[in-house]
mmCIF file with all atom_site columns, C-alpha atoms in Angstrom:
data_model
loop_
_atom_site.group_PDB
_atom_site.id
_atom_site.type_symbol
_atom_site.label_atom_id
_atom_site.label_alt_id
_atom_site.label_comp_id
_atom_site.label_asym_id
_atom_site.label_entity_id
_atom_site.label_seq_id
_atom_site.pdbx_PDB_ins_code
_atom_site.Cartn_x
_atom_site.Cartn_y
_atom_site.Cartn_z
_atom_site.occupancy
_atom_site.B_iso_or_equiv
_atom_site.pdbx_formal_charge
_atom_site.auth_seq_id
_atom_site.auth_comp_id
_atom_site.auth_asym_id
_atom_site.auth_atom_id
_atom_site.pdbx_PDB_model_num
ATOM 1   C CA . MET A 1 1   ? 14.020 17.671  -20.955 1.00 72.00 ? 1   MET A CA 1
ATOM 2   C CA . LEU A 1 2   ? 13.642 13.664  -20.971 1.00 78.00 ? 2   LEU A CA 1
ATOM 3   C CA . LEU A 1 3   ? 15.743 13.770  -17.736 1.00 77.00 ? 3   LEU A CA 1
ATOM 4   C CA . SER A 1 4   ? 13.075 15.416  -15.804 1.00 81.00 ? 4   SER A CA 1
ATOM 5   C CA . TRP A 1 5   ? 9.674  13.387  -17.693 1.00 86.00 ? 5   TRP A CA 1
ATOM 6   C CA . ARG A 1 6   ? 7.950  11.731  -14.695 1.00 89.00 ? 6   ARG A CA 1
ATOM 7   C CA . TYR A 1 7   ? 5.423  8.996   -15.250 1.00 86.00 ? 7   TYR A CA 1
ATOM 8   C CA . PRO A 1 8   ? 3.155  7.242   -12.792 1.00 89.00 ? 8   PRO A CA 1
ATOM 9   C CA . PRO A 1 9   ? 2.917  4.218   -11.741 1.00 89.00 ? 9   PRO A CA 1
ATOM 10  C CA . PRO A 1 10  ? 3.565  1.647   -11.975 1.00 88.00 ? 10  PRO A CA 1
ATOM 11  C CA . TYR A 1 11  ? 5.397  2.763   -15.086 1.00 87.00 ? 11  TYR A CA 1
ATOM 12  C CA . ASP A 1 12  ? 7.232  5.086   -12.961 1.00 84.00 ? 12  ASP A CA 1
ATOM 13  C CA . ARG A 1 13  ? 10.171 1.939   -13.018 1.00 84.00 ? 13  ARG A CA 1
ATOM 14  C CA . TYR A 1 14  ? 10.956 4.632   -16.487 1.00 82.00 ? 14  TYR A CA 1
ATOM 15  C CA . ASN A 1 15  ? 12.250 7.413   -14.599 1.00 81.00 ? 15  ASN A CA 1
ATOM 16  C CA . LEU A 1 16  ? 16.094 8.751   -15.632 1.00 77.00 ? 16  LEU A CA 1
ATOM 17  C CA . GLY A 1 17  ? 17.395 11.189  -13.186 1.00 66.00 ? 17  GLY A CA 1
ATOM 18  C CA . THR A 1 18  ? 15.580 10.284  -10.567 1.00 64.00 ? 18  THR A CA 1
ATOM 19  C CA . GLY A 1 19  ? 19.008 10.209  -8.651  1.00 61.00 ? 19  GLY A CA 1
ATOM 20  C CA . ASN A 1 20  ? 21.925 12.056  -9.905  1.00 63.00 ? 20  ASN A CA 1
ATOM 21  C CA . PRO A 1 21  ? 21.397 12.374  -13.484 1.00 62.00 ? 21  PRO A CA 1
ATOM 22  C CA . GLN A 1 22  ? 24.520 12.345  -14.373 1.00 67.00 ? 22  GLN A CA 1
ATOM 23  C CA . GLU A 1 23  ? 24.133 8.655   -14.020 1.00 69.00 ? 23  GLU A CA 1
ATOM 24  C CA . ASP A 1 24  ? 21.862 8.301   -16.716 1.00 70.00 ? 24  ASP A CA 1
ATOM 25  C CA . LEU A 1 25  ? 23.761 10.793  -18.701 1.00 72.00 ? 25  LEU A CA 1
ATOM 26  C CA . PRO A 1 26  ? 26.614 7.965   -19.784 1.00 71.00 ? 26  PRO A CA 1
ATOM 27  C CA . CYS A 1 27  ? 24.160 5.730   -21.636 1.00 74.00 ? 27  CYS A CA 1
ATOM 28  C CA . LEU A 1 28  ? 21.851 8.292   -23.346 1.00 76.00 ? 28  LEU A CA 1
ATOM 29  C CA . LEU A 1 29  ? 25.747 9.503   -24.665 1.00 75.00 ? 29  LEU A CA 1
ATOM 30  C CA . ASP A 1 30  ? 27.062 6.182   -25.513 1.00 76.00 ? 30  ASP A CA 1
ATOM 31  C CA . THR A 1 31  ? 27.189 5.914   -29.403 1.00 77.00 ? 31  THR A CA 1
ATOM 32  C CA . GLN A 1 32  ? 26.811 1.643   -28.669 1.00 77.00 ? 32  GLN A CA 1
ATOM 33  C CA . ASN A 1 33  ? 23.368 2.664   -27.555 1.00 76.00 ? 33  ASN A CA 1
ATOM 34  C CA . ALA A 1 34  ? 22.110 4.835   -30.471 1.00 86.00 ? 34  ALA A CA 1
ATOM 35  C CA . PHE A 1 35  ? 19.370 7.118   -29.021 1.00 89.00 ? 35  PHE A CA 1
ATOM 36  C CA . HIS A 1 36  ? 17.527 9.317   -31.121 1.00 91.00 ? 36  HIS A CA 1
ATOM 37  C CA . ALA A 1 37  ? 14.945 11.985  -30.595 1.00 91.00 ? 37  ALA A CA 1
ATOM 38  C CA . ILE A 1 38  ? 11.698 12.037  -31.940 1.00 94.00 ? 38  ILE A CA 1
ATOM 39  C CA . LEU A 1 39  ? 10.330 15.727  -32.405 1.00 93.00 ? 39  LEU A CA 1
ATOM 40  C CA . ASN A 1 40  ? 6.882  16.716  -33.637 1.00 92.00 ? 40  ASN A CA 1
ATOM 41  C CA . ASN A 1 41  ? 6.831  19.625  -36.356 1.00 94.00 ? 41  ASN A CA 1
ATOM 42  C CA . ARG A 1 42  ? 7.226  22.719  -33.886 1.00 96.00 ? 42  ARG A CA 1
ATOM 43  C CA . GLY A 1 43  ? 10.754 20.978  -32.858 1.00 93.00 ? 43  GLY A CA 1
ATOM 44  C CA . GLU A 1 44  ? 9.443  19.315  -29.451 1.00 93.00 ? 44  GLU A CA 1
ATOM 45  C CA . MET A 1 45  ? 10.633 16.117  -28.059 1.00 93.00 ? 45  MET A CA 1
ATOM 46  C CA . GLU A 1 46  ? 7.619  13.816  -28.021 1.00 95.00 ? 46  GLU A CA 1
ATOM 47  C CA . GLY A 1 47  ? 10.246 10.729  -27.460 1.00 94.00 ? 47  GLY A CA 1
ATOM 48  C CA . PHE A 1 48  ? 12.620 8.550   -28.074 1.00 93.00 ? 48  PHE A CA 1
ATOM 49  C CA . CYS A 1 49  ? 14.060 5.734   -29.718 1.00 95.00 ? 49  CYS A CA 1
ATOM 50  C CA . SER A 1 50  ? 17.440 3.203   -29.247 1.00 94.00 ? 50  SER A CA 1
ATOM 51  C CA . PHE A 1 51  ? 19.043 0.644   -31.122 1.00 94.00 ? 51  PHE A CA 1
ATOM 52  C CA . GLY A 1 52  ? 21.184 -1.651  -30.018 1.00 91.00 ? 52  GLY A CA 1
ATOM 53  C CA . LEU A 1 53  ? 22.077 -2.916  -26.127 1.00 89.00 ? 53  LEU A CA 1
ATOM 54  C CA . ASP A 1 54  ? 20.083 -0.170  -24.388 1.00 88.00 ? 54  ASP A CA 1
ATOM 55  C CA . GLY A 1 55  ? 17.059 -2.333  -25.737 1.00 92.00 ? 55  GLY A CA 1
ATOM 56  C CA . GLN A 1 56  ? 18.407 -5.629  -23.884 1.00 94.00 ? 56  GLN A CA 1
ATOM 57  C CA . VAL A 1 57  ? 17.584 -6.247  -20.611 1.00 95.00 ? 57  VAL A CA 1
ATOM 58  C CA . PRO A 1 58  ? 19.912 -8.726  -18.363 1.00 95.00 ? 58  PRO A CA 1
ATOM 59  C CA . GLY A 1 59  ? 18.124 -12.314 -18.388 1.00 96.00 ? 59  GLY A CA 1
ATOM 60  C CA . GLY A 1 60  ? 17.479 -12.260 -22.342 1.00 95.00 ? 60  GLY A CA 1
ATOM 61  C CA . CYS A 1 61  ? 18.381 -14.308 -24.466 1.00 93.00 ? 61  CYS A CA 1
ATOM 62  C CA . TYR A 1 62  ? 19.950 -11.959 -27.541 1.00 93.00 ? 62  TYR A CA 1
ATOM 63  C CA . ARG A 1 63  ? 22.051 -14.220 -29.359 1.00 85.00 ? 63  ARG A CA 1
ATOM 64  C CA . ASP A 1 64  ? 19.699 -13.944 -32.635 1.00 80.00 ? 64  ASP A CA 1
ATOM 65  C CA . ASP A 1 65  ? 20.789 -11.386 -35.049 1.00 87.00 ? 65  ASP A CA 1
ATOM 66  C CA . ALA A 1 66  ? 18.722 -8.842  -34.905 1.00 94.00 ? 66  ALA A CA 1
ATOM 67  C CA . LEU A 1 67  ? 18.331 -5.324  -34.127 1.00 96.00 ? 67  LEU A CA 1
ATOM 68  C CA . ASP A 1 68  ? 17.207 -4.485  -30.654 1.00 97.00 ? 68  ASP A CA 1
ATOM 69  C CA . ILE A 1 69  ? 14.921 -1.813  -30.132 1.00 97.00 ? 69  ILE A CA 1
ATOM 70  C CA . GLY A 1 70  ? 13.733 0.615   -27.181 1.00 95.00 ? 70  GLY A CA 1
ATOM 71  C CA . LEU A 1 71  ? 10.895 3.365   -27.402 1.00 96.00 ? 71  LEU A CA 1
ATOM 72  C CA . GLY A 1 72  ? 9.885  6.054   -24.940 1.00 93.00 ? 72  GLY A CA 1
ATOM 73  C CA . ILE A 1 73  ? 6.896  8.517   -25.542 1.00 94.00 ? 73  ILE A CA 1
ATOM 74  C CA . ARG A 1 74  ? 6.403  11.655  -23.455 1.00 94.00 ? 74  ARG A CA 1
ATOM 75  C CA . PRO A 1 75  ? 4.458  11.285  -20.157 1.00 94.00 ? 75  PRO A CA 1
ATOM 76  C CA . ASP A 1 76  ? 1.707  13.032  -21.223 1.00 93.00 ? 76  ASP A CA 1
ATOM 77  C CA . LEU A 1 77  ? 1.199  11.852  -24.393 1.00 93.00 ? 77  LEU A CA 1
ATOM 78  C CA . VAL A 1 78  ? 1.176  8.280   -23.374 1.00 90.00 ? 78  VAL A CA 1
ATOM 79  C CA . GLY A 1 79  ? -2.032 6.516   -23.615 1.00 88.00 ? 79  GLY A CA 1
ATOM 80  C CA . GLN A 1 80  ? -3.441 8.882   -25.792 1.00 89.00 ? 80  GLN A CA 1
ATOM 81  C CA . GLY A 1 81  ? -3.182 6.106   -28.921 1.00 88.00 ? 81  GLY A CA 1
ATOM 82  C CA . CYS A 1 82  ? -0.391 7.123   -30.877 1.00 89.00 ? 82  CYS A CA 1
ATOM 83  C CA . GLY A 1 83  ? 1.986  4.328   -29.633 1.00 92.00 ? 83  GLY A CA 1
ATOM 84  C CA . LYS A 1 84  ? 1.164  2.946   -32.925 1.00 94.00 ? 84  LYS A CA 1
ATOM 85  C CA . GLN A 1 85  ? 2.379  5.679   -34.829 1.00 94.00 ? 85  GLN A CA 1
ATOM 86  C CA . TYR A 1 86  ? 5.613  6.000   -33.445 1.00 95.00 ? 86  TYR A CA 1
ATOM 87  C CA . ALA A 1 87  ? 6.581  2.484   -32.982 1.00 96.00 ? 87  ALA A CA 1
ATOM 88  C CA . GLU A 1 88  ? 6.139  2.024   -37.056 1.00 96.00 ? 88  GLU A CA 1
ATOM 89  C CA . ALA A 1 89  ? 7.998  4.428   -37.810 1.00 95.00 ? 89  ALA A CA 1
ATOM 90  C CA . VAL A 1 90  ? 11.147 3.988   -35.486 1.00 96.00 ? 90  VAL A CA 1
ATOM 91  C CA . ALA A 1 91  ? 10.838 0.145   -36.685 1.00 96.00 ? 91  ALA A CA 1
ATOM 92  C CA . ARG A 1 92  ? 10.811 1.270   -40.469 1.00 94.00 ? 92  ARG A CA 1
ATOM 93  C CA . TYR A 1 93  ? 13.426 3.762   -39.242 1.00 94.00 ? 93  TYR A CA 1
ATOM 94  C CA . GLY A 1 94  ? 15.488 0.755   -37.801 1.00 94.00 ? 94  GLY A CA 1
ATOM 95  C CA . ALA A 1 95  ? 14.812 -1.443  -40.545 1.00 94.00 ? 95  ALA A CA 1
ATOM 96  C CA . ILE A 1 96  ? 16.515 0.807   -43.010 1.00 93.00 ? 96  ILE A CA 1
ATOM 97  C CA . GLN A 1 97  ? 19.165 2.567   -41.530 1.00 93.00 ? 97  GLN A CA 1
ATOM 98  C CA . TYR A 1 98  ? 20.746 -1.174  -40.099 1.00 92.00 ? 98  TYR A CA 1
ATOM 99  C CA . SER A 1 99  ? 19.818 -3.349  -42.750 1.00 91.00 ? 99  SER A CA 1
ATOM 100 C CA . ALA A 1 100 ? 19.039 -5.798  -39.958 1.00 86.00 ? 100 ALA A CA 1
ATOM 101 C CA . PRO A 1 101 ? 17.255 -8.836  -41.435 1.00 88.00 ? 101 PRO A CA 1
ATOM 102 C CA . CYS A 1 102 ? 14.801 -9.202  -37.780 1.00 96.00 ? 102 CYS A CA 1
ATOM 103 C CA . LEU A 1 103 ? 13.313 -6.331  -35.067 1.00 97.00 ? 103 LEU A CA 1
ATOM 104 C CA . ARG A 1 104 ? 13.285 -7.332  -31.609 1.00 98.00 ? 104 ARG A CA 1
ATOM 105 C CA . VAL A 1 105 ? 11.716 -5.088  -28.447 1.00 98.00 ? 105 VAL A CA 1
ATOM 106 C CA . THR A 1 106 ? 11.874 -6.140  -24.815 1.00 98.00 ? 106 THR A CA 1
ATOM 107 C CA . ILE A 1 107 ? 8.938  -5.615  -22.805 1.00 97.00 ? 107 ILE A CA 1
ATOM 108 C CA . ALA A 1 108 ? 8.380  -5.423  -19.014 1.00 96.00 ? 108 ALA A CA 1
ATOM 109 C CA . THR A 1 109 ? 4.727  -8.183  -18.907 1.00 97.00 ? 109 THR A CA 1
ATOM 110 C CA . PHE A 1 110 ? 3.310  -5.660  -16.816 1.00 96.00 ? 110 PHE A CA 1
ATOM 111 C CA . ASN A 1 111 ? 3.546  -3.230  -19.329 1.00 95.00 ? 111 ASN A CA 1
ATOM 112 C CA . GLN A 1 112 ? 0.472  -4.233  -21.570 1.00 95.00 ? 112 GLN A CA 1
ATOM 113 C CA . ARG A 1 113 ? -0.175 -1.600  -23.522 1.00 93.00 ? 113 ARG A CA 1
ATOM 114 C CA . ALA A 1 114 ? 3.440  -1.433  -24.967 1.00 95.00 ? 114 ALA A CA 1
ATOM 115 C CA . GLN A 1 115 ? 2.311  -5.246  -26.257 1.00 97.00 ? 115 GLN A CA 1
ATOM 116 C CA . ARG A 1 116 ? -0.285 -4.407  -27.776 1.00 96.00 ? 116 ARG A CA 1
ATOM 117 C CA . VAL A 1 117 ? 1.288  -1.843  -29.647 1.00 96.00 ? 117 VAL A CA 1
ATOM 118 C CA . TRP A 1 118 ? 3.800  -4.141  -30.618 1.00 97.00 ? 118 TRP A CA 1
ATOM 119 C CA . LEU A 1 119 ? 1.620  -7.092  -31.687 1.00 97.00 ? 119 LEU A CA 1
ATOM 120 C CA . GLY A 1 120 ? -0.001 -4.971  -33.922 1.00 96.00 ? 120 GLY A CA 1
ATOM 121 C CA . LEU A 1 121 ? 2.853  -4.159  -36.312 1.00 96.00 ? 121 LEU A CA 1
ATOM 122 C CA . GLY A 1 122 ? 3.488  -7.648  -36.535 1.00 96.00 ? 122 GLY A CA 1
ATOM 123 C CA . PHE A 1 123 ? 5.821  -8.775  -33.466 1.00 97.00 ? 123 PHE A CA 1
ATOM 124 C CA . GLN A 1 124 ? 5.609  -12.167 -31.645 1.00 97.00 ? 124 GLN A CA 1
ATOM 125 C CA . PRO A 1 125 ? 6.388  -13.304 -28.414 1.00 98.00 ? 125 PRO A CA 1
ATOM 126 C CA . VAL A 1 126 ? 9.490  -15.892 -28.523 1.00 96.00 ? 126 VAL A CA 1
ATOM 127 C CA . GLU A 1 127 ? 10.505 -15.803 -25.138 1.00 96.00 ? 127 GLU A CA 1
ATOM 128 C CA . ARG A 1 128 ? 9.486  -14.795 -21.834 1.00 97.00 ? 128 ARG A CA 1
ATOM 129 C CA . PHE A 1 129 ? 12.344 -14.124 -18.531 1.00 97.00 ? 129 PHE A CA 1
ATOM 130 C CA . VAL A 1 130 ? 13.119 -12.612 -14.937 1.00 97.00 ? 130 VAL A CA 1
ATOM 131 C CA . LYS A 1 131 ? 15.587 -10.521 -15.341 1.00 96.00 ? 131 LYS A CA 1
ATOM 132 C CA . VAL A 1 132 ? 18.803 -10.818 -13.591 1.00 95.00 ? 132 VAL A CA 1
ATOM 133 C CA . ASN A 1 133 ? 18.850 -9.941  -9.657  1.00 92.00 ? 133 ASN A CA 1
ATOM 134 C CA . SER A 1 134 ? 14.958 -8.519  -9.994  1.00 90.00 ? 134 SER A CA 1
ATOM 135 C CA . ALA A 1 135 ? 11.522 -10.732 -9.884  1.00 92.00 ? 135 ALA A CA 1
ATOM 136 C CA . ASP A 1 136 ? 10.550 -8.287  -12.743 1.00 93.00 ? 136 ASP A CA 1
ATOM 137 C CA . THR A 1 137 ? 9.555  -10.507 -15.776 1.00 96.00 ? 137 THR A CA 1
ATOM 138 C CA . PHE A 1 138 ? 9.992  -9.525  -19.769 1.00 97.00 ? 138 PHE A CA 1
ATOM 139 C CA . VAL A 1 139 ? 8.409  -11.101 -22.909 1.00 98.00 ? 139 VAL A CA 1
ATOM 140 C CA . VAL A 1 140 ? 11.341 -10.874 -25.998 1.00 98.00 ? 140 VAL A CA 1
ATOM 141 C CA . MET A 1 141 ? 9.092  -9.455  -29.562 1.00 98.00 ? 141 MET A CA 1
ATOM 142 C CA . THR A 1 142 ? 10.551 -9.802  -33.133 1.00 97.00 ? 142 THR A CA 1
ATOM 143 C CA . ARG A 1 143 ? 9.594  -9.304  -36.174 1.00 96.00 ? 143 ARG A CA 1
ATOM 144 C CA . ALA A 1 144 ? 11.243 -9.814  -40.097 1.00 94.00 ? 144 ALA A CA 1
ATOM 145 C CA . ALA A 1 145 ? 12.710 -6.131  -40.372 1.00 87.00 ? 145 ALA A CA 1
ATOM 146 C CA . VAL A 1 146 ? 10.552 -4.703  -43.432 1.00 76.00 ? 146 VAL A CA 1
ATOM 147 C CA . SER A 1 147 ? 10.667 -0.799  -44.374 1.00 56.00 ? 147 SER A CA 1
ATOM 148 C CA . THR A 1 148 ? 7.239  -0.480  -45.396 1.00 54.00 ? 148 THR A CA 1
ATOM 149 C CA . PRO A 1 149 ? 4.369  -0.155  -43.042 1.00 50.00 ? 149 PRO A CA 1
ATOM 150 C CA . VAL A 1 150 ? 2.659  -3.566  -41.701 1.00 50.00 ? 150 VAL A CA 1
ATOM 151 C CA . SER A 1 151 ? -1.091 -2.672  -41.327 1.00 51.00 ? 151 SER A CA 1
ATOM 152 C CA . THR A 1 152 ? -3.685 -4.925  -38.984 1.00 47.00 ? 152 THR A CA 1
#
């Protein structure tokens, strides 16, 4: 279950349910966050994605008309070279489902793996900022929404 996934440092900041799992459930169930499970052909959850407010980090500029995307992969699958495949499918789904003119991801600057994945799909950095009430820095990346895969 998603709430029991545990990432190694420094990715452990993505762990959910570390205190009271009931605190994370409202966010996961909030329709404004548009969470979706990513399942394999055996029906096992390999990841999740979100569209909308969940992909925004306090301190970033989100005035432009863009679809914010969040993506998480099960810890035992991270670092196995499948990130581009997941991200490409999620970006394609978001472009079709939400008809947004632009797609946007916000990534912690320490997360170089995620940045490489999204850069490989044609996303470009447009902003760097420090999260409100934190020292954590983030990069915002955007790409025009296209419903077909972008290969590099």
